[in-house]
Backbone as JSON, one array per atom type, in Angstrom:
{
  "sequence": "MDWSPIWLTLRLAAITTAVLLVIGLPVAYWLAKGRSVFKLVIEAVITMPLVLPPSVLGFYLLIAFSPQRGLGLWLQQHFNIQFVFSFEGLVLASVIYSMPFMIGPVKSALQQLPSSLAQASYTLGKTELQTFIKVLLPNIRASLLTAIVLTFAHTLGEFGVVLMIGGNIPNVTKVASIAIYDSVENMDYATANSYSLFLFAVTFLIVMAVFIFNKRTAKIPLE",
  "N": [[-6.39, -0.62, -30.98], [-7.27, 0.18, -27.68], [-5.15, 1.74, -25.5], [-5.38, 2.42, -22.85], [-6.34, 0.49, -20.88], [-4.03, -1.12, -20.72], [-2.01, 0.6, -19.73], [-3.2, 1.24, -17.32], [-3.23, -1.25, -16.08], [-0.47, -1.8, -15.85], [0.24, 0.29, -14.17], [-1.28, -0.36, -11.9], [-0.08, -2.83, -11.21], [2.55, -2.0, -10.63], [2.17, -0.23, -8.44], [0.95, -1.94, -6.59], [3.0, -3.83, -6.19], [4.98, -2.18, -5.07], [3.72, -1.34, -2.7], [3.4, -3.81, -1.41], [6.06, -4.48, -1.05], [6.81, -2.72, 0.97], [5.03, -3.48, 3.01], [5.17, -6.3, 3.03], [7.85, -7.21, 3.48], [8.65, -6.65, 6.28], [6.62, -8.2, 7.49], [7.13, -10.78, 6.51], [9.64, -11.17, 7.67], [8.97, -11.15, 10.37], [7.3, -13.4, 10.51], [9.14, -15.35, 9.89], [10.7, -15.59, 12.11], [10.8, -17.76, 14.58], [8.06, -19.86, 15.79], [4.56, -19.95, 16.36], [1.19, -20.47, 17.5], [-0.4, -18.29, 16.92], [1.08, -17.01, 14.88], [0.92, -18.99, 12.94], [-1.79, -18.91, 12.32], [-2.0, -16.33, 11.23], [-0.3, -16.66, 9.04], [-1.72, -18.59, 7.63], [-4.0, -17.13, 6.92], [-2.84, -15.2, 5.25], [-1.97, -16.83, 3.2], [-4.27, -17.84, 2.09], [-5.42, -16.56, -0.29], [-4.15, -17.96, -2.34], [-5.5, -20.32, -2.74], [-8.14, -19.69, -2.55], [-11.08, -18.94, -4.37], [-10.97, -16.2, -6.63], [-13.29, -14.66, -7.0], [-14.69, -15.05, -4.64], [-13.12, -13.76, -2.68], [-13.22, -11.2, -3.81], [-15.97, -10.7, -3.61], [-16.43, -10.56, -0.82], [-14.81, -8.39, -0.18], [-16.17, -6.45, -1.59], [-18.58, -6.39, -0.16], [-17.61, -5.66, 2.38], [-16.52, -3.1, 1.99], [-18.51, -1.61, 0.9], [-20.14, 1.45, 0.29], [-22.59, 1.77, 1.47], [-22.85, 0.5, 3.87], [-21.53, -0.57, 7.1], [-18.0, -0.77, 7.43], [-17.27, 0.43, 4.99], [-19.17, 2.51, 4.75], [-18.48, 4.02, 7.0], [-15.86, 4.85, 6.34], [-16.47, 6.4, 4.13], [-18.05, 8.46, 5.23], [-16.37, 9.66, 7.18], [-13.8, 10.03, 6.1], [-14.12, 10.42, 3.44], [-13.49, 8.39, 1.65], [-13.7, 5.97, -0.84], [-13.64, 2.7, -1.68], [-14.92, 0.88, -3.31], [-15.55, 0.33, -6.73], [-13.42, 1.97, -7.64], [-10.07, 3.11, -8.42], [-8.4, 2.97, -6.23], [-9.63, 0.97, -4.8], [-9.03, -1.2, -6.43], [-6.28, -1.36, -5.99], [-6.21, -1.99, -3.24], [-7.54, -4.52, -3.27], [-5.78, -5.95, -4.92], [-3.41, -5.89, -3.45], [-4.1, -7.47, -1.23], [-4.75, -9.86, -2.56], [-2.4, -10.55, -3.88], [-0.57, -10.81, -1.88], [0.53, -13.31, -0.74], [2.37, -14.01, -2.71], [4.44, -12.24, -2.46], [5.22, -12.4, 0.26], [5.61, -15.15, 0.81], [7.96, -16.32, -0.7], [10.01, -14.68, 0.37], [9.86, -15.11, 3.13], [10.46, -17.88, 3.28], [13.09, -17.89, 2.28], [14.42, -16.36, 4.22], [14.14, -18.02, 6.42], [15.86, -20.06, 5.73], [18.37, -19.0, 5.98], [21.4, -19.13, 7.87], [21.34, -18.87, 11.42], [23.57, -17.83, 12.59], [24.47, -15.8, 11.0], [22.96, -13.46, 11.48], [23.51, -13.25, 14.19], [26.24, -12.7, 14.21], [26.22, -10.17, 13.1], [24.85, -8.74, 15.09], [26.74, -8.94, 17.09], [28.67, -7.26, 16.13], [27.62, -4.86, 16.68], [25.42, -3.98, 15.25], [22.04, -2.93, 14.77], [18.78, -4.55, 14.97], [17.22, -3.74, 12.81], [19.18, -2.68, 11.07], [20.63, -5.0, 10.62], [18.76, -6.56, 9.29], [18.33, -5.07, 6.91], [20.93, -4.6, 5.84], [22.34, -6.99, 6.01], [20.76, -9.42, 5.99], [18.81, -9.12, 3.86], [20.49, -8.64, 1.51], [21.52, -11.2, 1.26], [19.45, -12.72, 0.39], [18.73, -11.9, -2.1], [18.08, -13.04, -4.58], [15.73, -14.52, -4.06], [14.17, -12.41, -3.2], [13.96, -10.84, -5.52], [12.58, -12.68, -7.09], [10.16, -12.78, -5.67], [9.25, -10.15, -6.04], [8.9, -10.07, -8.83], [7.03, -12.16, -9.22], [4.85, -11.1, -7.81], [4.32, -8.76, -9.31], [3.79, -9.87, -11.87], [1.64, -11.54, -11.28], [-0.3, -9.69, -10.53], [-0.75, -8.47, -12.96], [-2.39, -10.28, -14.3], [-4.78, -10.45, -12.9], [-8.28, -10.93, -12.48], [-11.0, -11.83, -11.56], [-11.18, -10.82, -8.85], [-10.64, -8.08, -9.14], [-12.63, -7.33, -10.87], [-14.92, -7.71, -9.32], [-14.72, -5.83, -7.2], [-13.97, -3.51, -8.48], [-15.41, -3.2, -10.83], [-16.2, -2.23, -14.18], [-15.06, 0.24, -15.36], [-14.14, 2.52, -17.74], [-10.83, 3.81, -18.04], [-10.61, 4.0, -15.32], [-11.14, 1.64, -13.72], [-11.0, -0.37, -15.55], [-9.04, -2.75, -16.36], [-6.49, -4.61, -18.2], [-7.14, -7.38, -18.28], [-9.9, -7.36, -17.92], [-10.59, -5.9, -20.14], [-9.95, -7.74, -22.1], [-11.88, -9.7, -21.61], [-14.21, -8.2, -22.17], [-13.8, -7.74, -24.91], [-13.93, -10.32, -25.97], [-16.57, -10.93, -25.3], [-17.85, -9.19, -27.02], [-17.27, -10.37, -29.37], [-14.96, -9.55, -30.56], [-12.31, -10.67, -31.44], [-9.8, -10.02, -32.42], [-8.95, -7.69, -31.06], [-8.99, -8.71, -28.46], [-6.98, -10.6, -28.72], [-4.79, -8.92, -29.12], [-4.51, -7.57, -26.65], [-4.1, -9.83, -25.03], [-1.78, -10.94, -26.12], [0.08, -8.95, -25.6], [0.15, -8.95, -22.74], [1.02, -11.57, -22.36], [3.57, -11.47, -23.56], [4.92, -9.53, -21.97], [4.83, -10.74, -19.42], [6.23, -13.13, -19.94], [8.79, -12.13, -20.62], [9.68, -10.83, -18.25], [9.68, -12.95, -16.44], [11.57, -14.66, -17.63], [13.8, -13.0, -17.41], [14.2, -13.05, -14.66], [14.84, -15.76, -14.25], [17.27, -15.92, -15.65], [18.8, -14.1, -14.18], [18.84, -15.39, -11.67], [20.21, -17.74, -12.33], [22.71, -16.72, -13.02], [23.39, -15.55, -10.61], [23.63, -17.82, -9.03], [25.75, -18.82, -10.31], [25.52, -20.61, -12.44], [26.22, -21.82, -15.52], [24.84, -20.69, -18.62], [23.58, -22.71, -21.16]],
  "CA": [[-6.49, -1.07, -29.59], [-7.23, 1.21, -26.65], [-4.02, 1.43, -24.62], [-5.61, 2.81, -21.46], [-6.32, -0.67, -19.97], [-2.66, -1.59, -20.54], [-1.31, 1.51, -18.8], [-3.84, 1.1, -16.0], [-2.77, -2.52, -15.54], [0.94, -1.63, -15.45], [0.24, 1.18, -12.99], [-1.78, -1.15, -10.77], [0.93, -3.82, -10.84], [3.68, -1.31, -10.03], [1.79, 0.27, -7.12], [0.73, -3.1, -5.73], [4.31, -4.39, -5.85], [5.65, -1.25, -4.16], [3.04, -1.41, -1.39], [3.7, -5.1, -0.79], [7.45, -4.45, -0.59], [6.82, -2.02, 2.26], [4.28, -4.26, 3.99], [5.51, -7.72, 3.04], [9.18, -7.54, 4.03], [8.62, -6.82, 7.74], [5.74, -9.31, 7.87], [7.87, -12.01, 6.24], [10.7, -11.28, 8.68], [8.32, -11.51, 11.63], [6.83, -14.78, 10.41], [10.29, -16.25, 9.81], [11.32, -15.69, 13.43], [10.08, -18.59, 15.54], [6.75, -20.37, 15.43], [3.53, -19.92, 17.39], [-0.14, -20.7, 16.95], [-0.85, -17.01, 16.37], [1.75, -16.81, 13.59], [0.38, -19.96, 12.0], [-3.09, -18.4, 11.89], [-1.73, -15.2, 10.34], [0.27, -17.21, 7.81], [-2.81, -19.25, 6.9], [-4.83, -16.07, 6.34], [-2.09, -14.6, 4.15], [-1.83, -17.81, 2.13], [-5.59, -18.22, 1.56], [-5.68, -16.16, -1.68], [-3.59, -18.93, -3.29], [-6.47, -21.4, -2.97], [-9.5, -19.15, -2.5], [-11.52, -18.38, -5.66], [-10.89, -14.73, -6.61], [-14.62, -14.07, -6.88], [-15.07, -15.09, -3.23], [-12.42, -12.65, -2.03], [-13.78, -9.96, -4.34], [-17.33, -10.5, -3.07], [-16.37, -10.1, 0.58], [-14.28, -7.03, -0.19], [-17.28, -5.6, -2.05], [-19.51, -6.23, 0.96], [-16.95, -4.97, 3.49], [-16.23, -1.7, 1.69], [-19.65, -0.96, 0.29], [-20.41, 2.74, 0.96], [-23.92, 1.77, 2.06], [-22.92, -0.21, 5.15], [-20.35, -0.94, 7.86], [-16.71, -0.11, 7.29], [-17.29, 1.3, 3.81], [-19.96, 3.7, 5.1], [-17.68, 4.81, 7.96], [-14.77, 5.49, 5.59], [-17.07, 7.41, 3.26], [-18.53, 9.58, 6.03], [-15.34, 10.34, 7.96], [-12.58, 10.32, 5.33], [-14.49, 10.56, 2.03], [-12.77, 7.35, 0.92], [-14.56, 4.92, -1.38], [-12.84, 1.67, -2.33], [-15.71, 0.17, -4.3], [-15.6, 0.96, -8.05], [-12.39, 3.0, -7.73], [-8.73, 2.55, -8.6], [-7.89, 2.66, -4.89], [-10.17, -0.35, -4.46], [-8.23, -2.19, -7.16], [-4.99, -1.5, -5.28], [-6.48, -2.73, -2.01], [-7.82, -5.91, -3.6], [-4.57, -6.55, -5.47], [-2.46, -6.08, -2.35], [-4.55, -8.64, -0.46], [-4.74, -11.06, -3.39], [-1.02, -10.89, -4.27], [0.29, -10.84, -0.7], [1.35, -14.53, -0.56], [3.44, -14.08, -3.71], [5.55, -11.45, -1.95], [5.65, -12.83, 1.59], [6.03, -16.54, 0.81], [9.38, -16.55, -1.07], [10.92, -13.96, 1.27], [9.86, -15.83, 4.41], [11.18, -19.14, 3.11], [14.51, -17.59, 2.13], [14.93, -15.91, 5.52], [14.22, -19.19, 7.3], [16.98, -20.9, 5.31], [19.64, -18.38, 6.34], [21.9, -19.57, 9.18], [21.14, -17.88, 12.49], [24.87, -17.23, 12.92], [24.65, -14.6, 10.18], [22.39, -12.34, 12.24], [24.22, -13.14, 15.46], [27.52, -12.03, 13.94], [25.91, -8.76, 12.89], [24.55, -8.16, 16.4], [28.01, -8.86, 17.82], [29.4, -6.1, 15.61], [26.94, -3.65, 17.11], [24.33, -3.6, 14.36], [20.69, -3.11, 15.3], [18.0, -5.55, 14.26], [16.83, -3.16, 11.53], [20.37, -2.64, 10.24], [20.95, -6.38, 10.25], [17.78, -6.99, 8.3], [18.5, -4.35, 5.65], [22.29, -4.65, 5.29], [22.92, -8.33, 6.06], [19.85, -10.5, 5.59], [18.24, -8.9, 2.54], [21.44, -8.92, 0.42], [21.76, -12.64, 1.12], [18.28, -13.38, -0.21], [18.33, -11.03, -3.2], [17.45, -13.83, -5.64], [14.36, -14.78, -3.63], [13.48, -11.13, -3.15], [13.63, -10.5, -6.9], [11.53, -13.61, -7.5], [8.92, -12.34, -5.03], [8.83, -8.92, -6.72], [8.43, -10.41, -10.18], [5.8, -12.94, -9.09], [3.8, -10.17, -7.41], [4.01, -7.91, -10.45], [3.19, -10.68, -12.93], [0.33, -12.02, -10.81], [-1.23, -8.57, -10.58], [-1.09, -8.22, -14.36], [-3.41, -11.19, -14.78], [-5.95, -10.53, -12.03], [-9.55, -10.69, -13.16], [-12.2, -11.95, -10.74], [-11.21, -9.96, -7.67], [-10.7, -6.67, -9.53], [-13.94, -7.1, -11.48], [-15.92, -7.65, -8.27], [-14.64, -4.61, -6.4], [-13.74, -2.33, -9.3], [-16.33, -3.09, -11.95], [-15.66, -2.1, -15.54], [-15.16, 1.66, -15.66], [-13.01, 2.91, -18.59], [-9.83, 4.74, -17.5], [-10.63, 4.01, -13.85], [-10.97, 0.28, -13.2], [-10.99, -1.33, -16.66], [-7.68, -3.21, -16.61], [-6.35, -5.38, -19.43], [-7.87, -8.65, -18.21], [-11.31, -7.06, -18.13], [-10.71, -5.5, -21.55], [-9.96, -8.99, -22.88], [-13.21, -10.29, -21.42], [-15.15, -7.39, -22.94], [-13.58, -7.96, -26.34], [-14.47, -11.64, -26.3], [-18.02, -10.82, -25.22], [-18.28, -8.48, -28.21], [-16.8, -11.13, -30.52], [-13.83, -8.83, -31.15], [-11.18, -11.52, -31.08], [-8.54, -9.36, -32.79], [-8.55, -6.83, -29.94], [-8.68, -9.6, -27.34], [-5.67, -11.18, -28.99], [-3.77, -7.88, -28.93], [-4.31, -7.43, -25.21], [-3.56, -11.08, -24.49], [-0.41, -11.1, -26.6], [0.91, -8.0, -24.86], [0.35, -9.45, -21.38], [1.83, -12.78, -22.46], [4.96, -11.09, -23.85], [5.49, -8.86, -20.8], [5.02, -11.73, -18.36], [7.3, -14.04, -20.35], [10.08, -11.44, -20.57], [10.13, -10.58, -16.88], [9.99, -14.24, -15.82], [12.85, -15.08, -18.2], [14.85, -12.16, -16.83], [14.46, -13.56, -13.3], [15.54, -17.04, -14.37], [18.65, -15.64, -16.06], [19.47, -13.47, -13.04], [19.06, -16.4, -10.64], [21.26, -18.64, -12.79], [24.0, -16.01, -12.92], [23.68, -15.39, -9.18], [24.08, -19.13, -8.56], [26.94, -19.15, -11.13], [25.23, -21.76, -13.28], [26.4, -21.34, -16.89], [23.74, -20.9, -19.57], [24.04, -23.52, -22.28]],
  "C": [[-6.37, 0.11, -28.64], [-6.14, 0.84, -25.64], [-4.27, 1.76, -23.15], [-5.71, 1.62, -20.5], [-4.91, -1.2, -19.71], [-1.93, -0.72, -19.53], [-1.89, 1.4, -17.4], [-3.37, -0.18, -15.31], [-1.33, -2.41, -15.05], [1.06, -0.75, -14.21], [-0.22, 0.42, -11.75], [-0.74, -2.14, -10.29], [2.11, -3.16, -10.14], [3.35, -0.83, -8.62], [1.59, -0.88, -6.14], [2.05, -3.7, -5.27], [5.04, -3.49, -4.86], [5.04, -1.3, -2.76], [3.39, -2.71, -0.67], [5.16, -5.21, -0.37], [7.53, -3.81, 0.79], [6.15, -2.85, 3.35], [4.85, -5.67, 4.15], [6.84, -8.06, 3.67], [9.17, -7.65, 5.56], [7.73, -7.96, 8.21], [6.43, -10.64, 7.65], [8.96, -12.24, 7.27], [10.12, -11.72, 10.02], [7.85, -12.96, 11.61], [7.99, -15.78, 10.4], [10.96, -16.47, 11.16], [10.44, -16.49, 14.38], [8.7, -19.01, 15.03], [5.82, -20.25, 16.64], [2.19, -20.15, 16.71], [-0.65, -19.43, 16.28], [-0.23, -16.75, 15.0], [1.24, -17.78, 12.54], [-0.97, -19.51, 11.45], [-2.91, -17.26, 10.9], [-1.2, -15.69, 9.0], [-0.8, -17.9, 6.97], [-3.71, -18.22, 6.22], [-4.15, -15.44, 5.13], [-2.04, -15.53, 2.95], [-3.16, -18.13, 1.46], [-5.87, -17.76, 0.13], [-5.11, -17.11, -2.72], [-4.61, -20.0, -3.66], [-7.91, -20.9, -3.01], [-9.89, -18.62, -3.88], [-11.5, -16.86, -5.61], [-12.25, -14.07, -6.44], [-15.1, -14.06, -5.44], [-14.43, -13.93, -2.48], [-12.99, -11.32, -2.5], [-15.16, -9.66, -3.78], [-17.27, -9.96, -1.64], [-15.75, -8.72, 0.7], [-15.36, -6.04, -0.62], [-18.27, -5.35, -0.92], [-18.89, -5.39, 2.07], [-16.81, -3.47, 3.24], [-17.35, -1.01, 0.92], [-19.96, 0.34, 1.01], [-21.79, 2.81, 1.6], [-23.96, 1.12, 3.45], [-21.55, -0.33, 5.79], [-19.12, -0.08, 7.64], [-16.69, 0.84, 6.1], [-18.04, 2.59, 4.06], [-19.17, 4.61, 6.02], [-16.54, 5.54, 7.25], [-15.3, 6.61, 4.7], [-17.46, 8.65, 4.05], [-17.41, 10.37, 6.69], [-14.12, 10.76, 7.15], [-12.85, 10.54, 3.84], [-13.69, 9.61, 1.15], [-13.75, 6.29, 0.45], [-13.7, 3.93, -2.16], [-13.6, 0.94, -3.44], [-15.79, 0.99, -5.59], [-14.65, 2.16, -8.15], [-11.04, 2.33, -7.93], [-8.1, 2.18, -7.26], [-8.4, 1.29, -4.43], [-9.43, -1.46, -5.18], [-6.9, -2.43, -6.46], [-5.18, -2.31, -4.01], [-6.7, -4.21, -2.29], [-6.57, -6.62, -4.1], [-3.53, -6.81, -4.39], [-2.82, -7.32, -1.54], [-4.38, -9.92, -1.28], [-3.32, -11.49, -3.75], [-0.07, -11.02, -3.08], [1.11, -12.13, -0.54], [2.49, -14.64, -1.55], [4.65, -13.25, -3.31], [6.1, -12.05, -0.66], [6.22, -14.24, 1.56], [7.49, -16.77, 0.47], [10.36, -15.88, -0.11], [11.01, -14.68, 2.61], [10.67, -17.12, 4.33], [12.69, -18.91, 3.01], [15.13, -17.16, 3.45], [15.08, -17.09, 6.48], [15.41, -20.08, 6.96], [18.34, -20.29, 5.62], [20.1, -18.89, 7.7], [21.74, -18.48, 10.22], [22.44, -17.18, 12.86], [25.11, -15.94, 12.14], [24.14, -13.37, 10.92], [23.13, -12.14, 13.55], [25.55, -12.43, 15.29], [27.3, -10.54, 13.76], [25.61, -8.06, 14.21], [25.82, -7.98, 17.21], [28.82, -7.64, 17.4], [28.69, -4.79, 15.91], [25.82, -3.18, 16.21], [22.99, -3.84, 15.04], [19.96, -4.17, 14.49], [17.58, -5.03, 12.88], [18.01, -3.1, 10.57], [20.77, -4.04, 9.75], [20.02, -6.88, 9.16], [18.06, -6.38, 6.93], [19.87, -4.62, 5.02], [22.9, -6.05, 5.25], [21.98, -9.38, 5.48], [19.31, -10.3, 4.17], [19.24, -9.12, 1.39], [21.69, -10.41, 0.21], [20.56, -13.4, 0.57], [17.81, -12.61, -1.45], [17.66, -11.8, -4.34], [15.99, -14.12, -5.29], [13.53, -13.51, -3.58], [13.06, -10.69, -4.55], [12.51, -11.41, -7.43], [10.18, -13.19, -6.93], [8.37, -11.09, -5.71], [8.22, -9.23, -8.08], [7.13, -11.2, -10.13], [4.62, -12.04, -8.72], [3.35, -9.31, -8.58], [3.27, -8.7, -11.53], [1.8, -11.17, -12.53], [-0.71, -10.92, -10.88], [-1.66, -8.26, -12.01], [-2.28, -9.06, -14.82], [-4.66, -11.28, -13.92], [-7.23, -10.2, -12.8], [-10.73, -10.67, -12.17], [-12.26, -10.95, -9.6], [-11.32, -8.5, -8.05], [-12.04, -6.35, -10.19], [-15.0, -6.93, -10.4], [-15.9, -6.32, -7.54], [-14.51, -3.36, -7.25], [-14.74, -2.14, -10.42], [-15.58, -2.95, -13.27], [-15.82, -0.66, -16.0], [-13.95, 2.08, -16.49], [-12.15, 3.99, -17.93], [-9.81, 4.82, -15.98], [-10.36, 2.62, -13.31], [-10.91, -0.78, -14.31], [-9.55, -1.71, -17.01], [-7.67, -4.15, -17.81], [-7.15, -6.68, -19.41], [-9.36, -8.46, -18.43], [-11.56, -6.63, -19.57], [-10.73, -6.73, -22.46], [-11.33, -9.65, -22.81], [-14.26, -9.53, -22.23], [-15.03, -7.65, -24.44], [-14.14, -9.3, -26.79], [-15.99, -11.62, -26.28], [-18.59, -10.15, -26.46], [-17.83, -9.16, -29.5], [-15.66, -10.42, -31.27], [-12.55, -9.57, -30.78], [-9.83, -10.89, -31.43], [-8.04, -8.47, -31.65], [-8.21, -7.67, -28.72], [-7.31, -10.22, -27.5], [-4.56, -10.17, -28.77], [-3.46, -7.68, -27.45], [-3.62, -8.67, -24.63], [-2.09, -11.25, -24.87], [0.53, -10.16, -25.86], [1.2, -8.5, -23.45], [1.22, -10.7, -21.37], [3.29, -12.42, -22.65], [5.63, -10.44, -22.64], [5.79, -9.87, -19.69], [6.17, -12.67, -18.69], [8.67, -13.38, -20.21], [10.57, -11.24, -19.14], [10.45, -11.88, -16.15], [11.32, -14.77, -16.33], [14.01, -14.29, -17.62], [15.21, -12.64, -15.42], [15.23, -14.86, -13.36], [17.01, -16.82, -14.74], [19.43, -15.02, -14.9], [19.8, -14.51, -11.97], [20.16, -17.38, -11.04], [22.63, -17.98, -12.65], [24.39, -15.79, -11.46], [24.21, -16.69, -8.6], [25.29, -19.62, -9.33], [26.75, -20.46, -11.88], [25.33, -21.29, -14.73], [25.17, -21.64, -17.76], [24.27, -21.65, -20.77], [23.6, -22.88, -23.62]]
}
C-alpha cells in the first residue's frame, strides 16, 4: 500500500482543523452574541455544507478559482497563487466544507453559558478577549474538543469536494478517499480495504477518545 495518500490526508485534516480553530472560534463567538437578520444569513451560509452535495460546492469552487477566469485569474496574475489542482486548494475547500463542524458546537455551547459568567469577568477588569480565552473557552472545553475532533474526522473522509477542486495528482492532491476510489476502479479491493480500514480505525479511535473524555468531564462513571 502506498502510504502517501494517508500522510497527505492526515496533513490536510491537521491543517484544516488548525485553520478553522483560528477562524471558527471568533466567528462562533460573534454568532453567539445576539441575533439579527444579517447573522442568520451568515449562519445559513456556514451551515449549507451540511446539506449541500459536496460535488456542488466543489464545482463552484472550481469555477471561482479557475486560473482562466475571474478571481482565479486575478490571484494567478498578481500573487502567483493557484488553488485549482493544488494542495492549497484542498485546504481551502476543506476549510469551507468542514466549517459548520467547528463553528456549530462552539456556538451552541457559548449560547448555553450564563451571561453572568462574562459579566463577572468584566466586573473584575478583564477585557472581552481575556474573558473569551480565560473564562468562556475553559467552560466549553468538552464542546470545543468535540468540534475539533468532528472537523478532523470529517476532513479525513472528504471525497467529492476535494476531487472536484484538487483532482487526482499523486503526492499533491491524491488523498486516501480518492485512493480508495482509484483502487476500486482498478478492481484492487485489497488496497481499497487497507485504506478504508486505516481511516475507519483512526476515526473510531478519536471519536471514542472524545466520548471517554466527555464522560469523565461530566463525571459519569464508565460501566
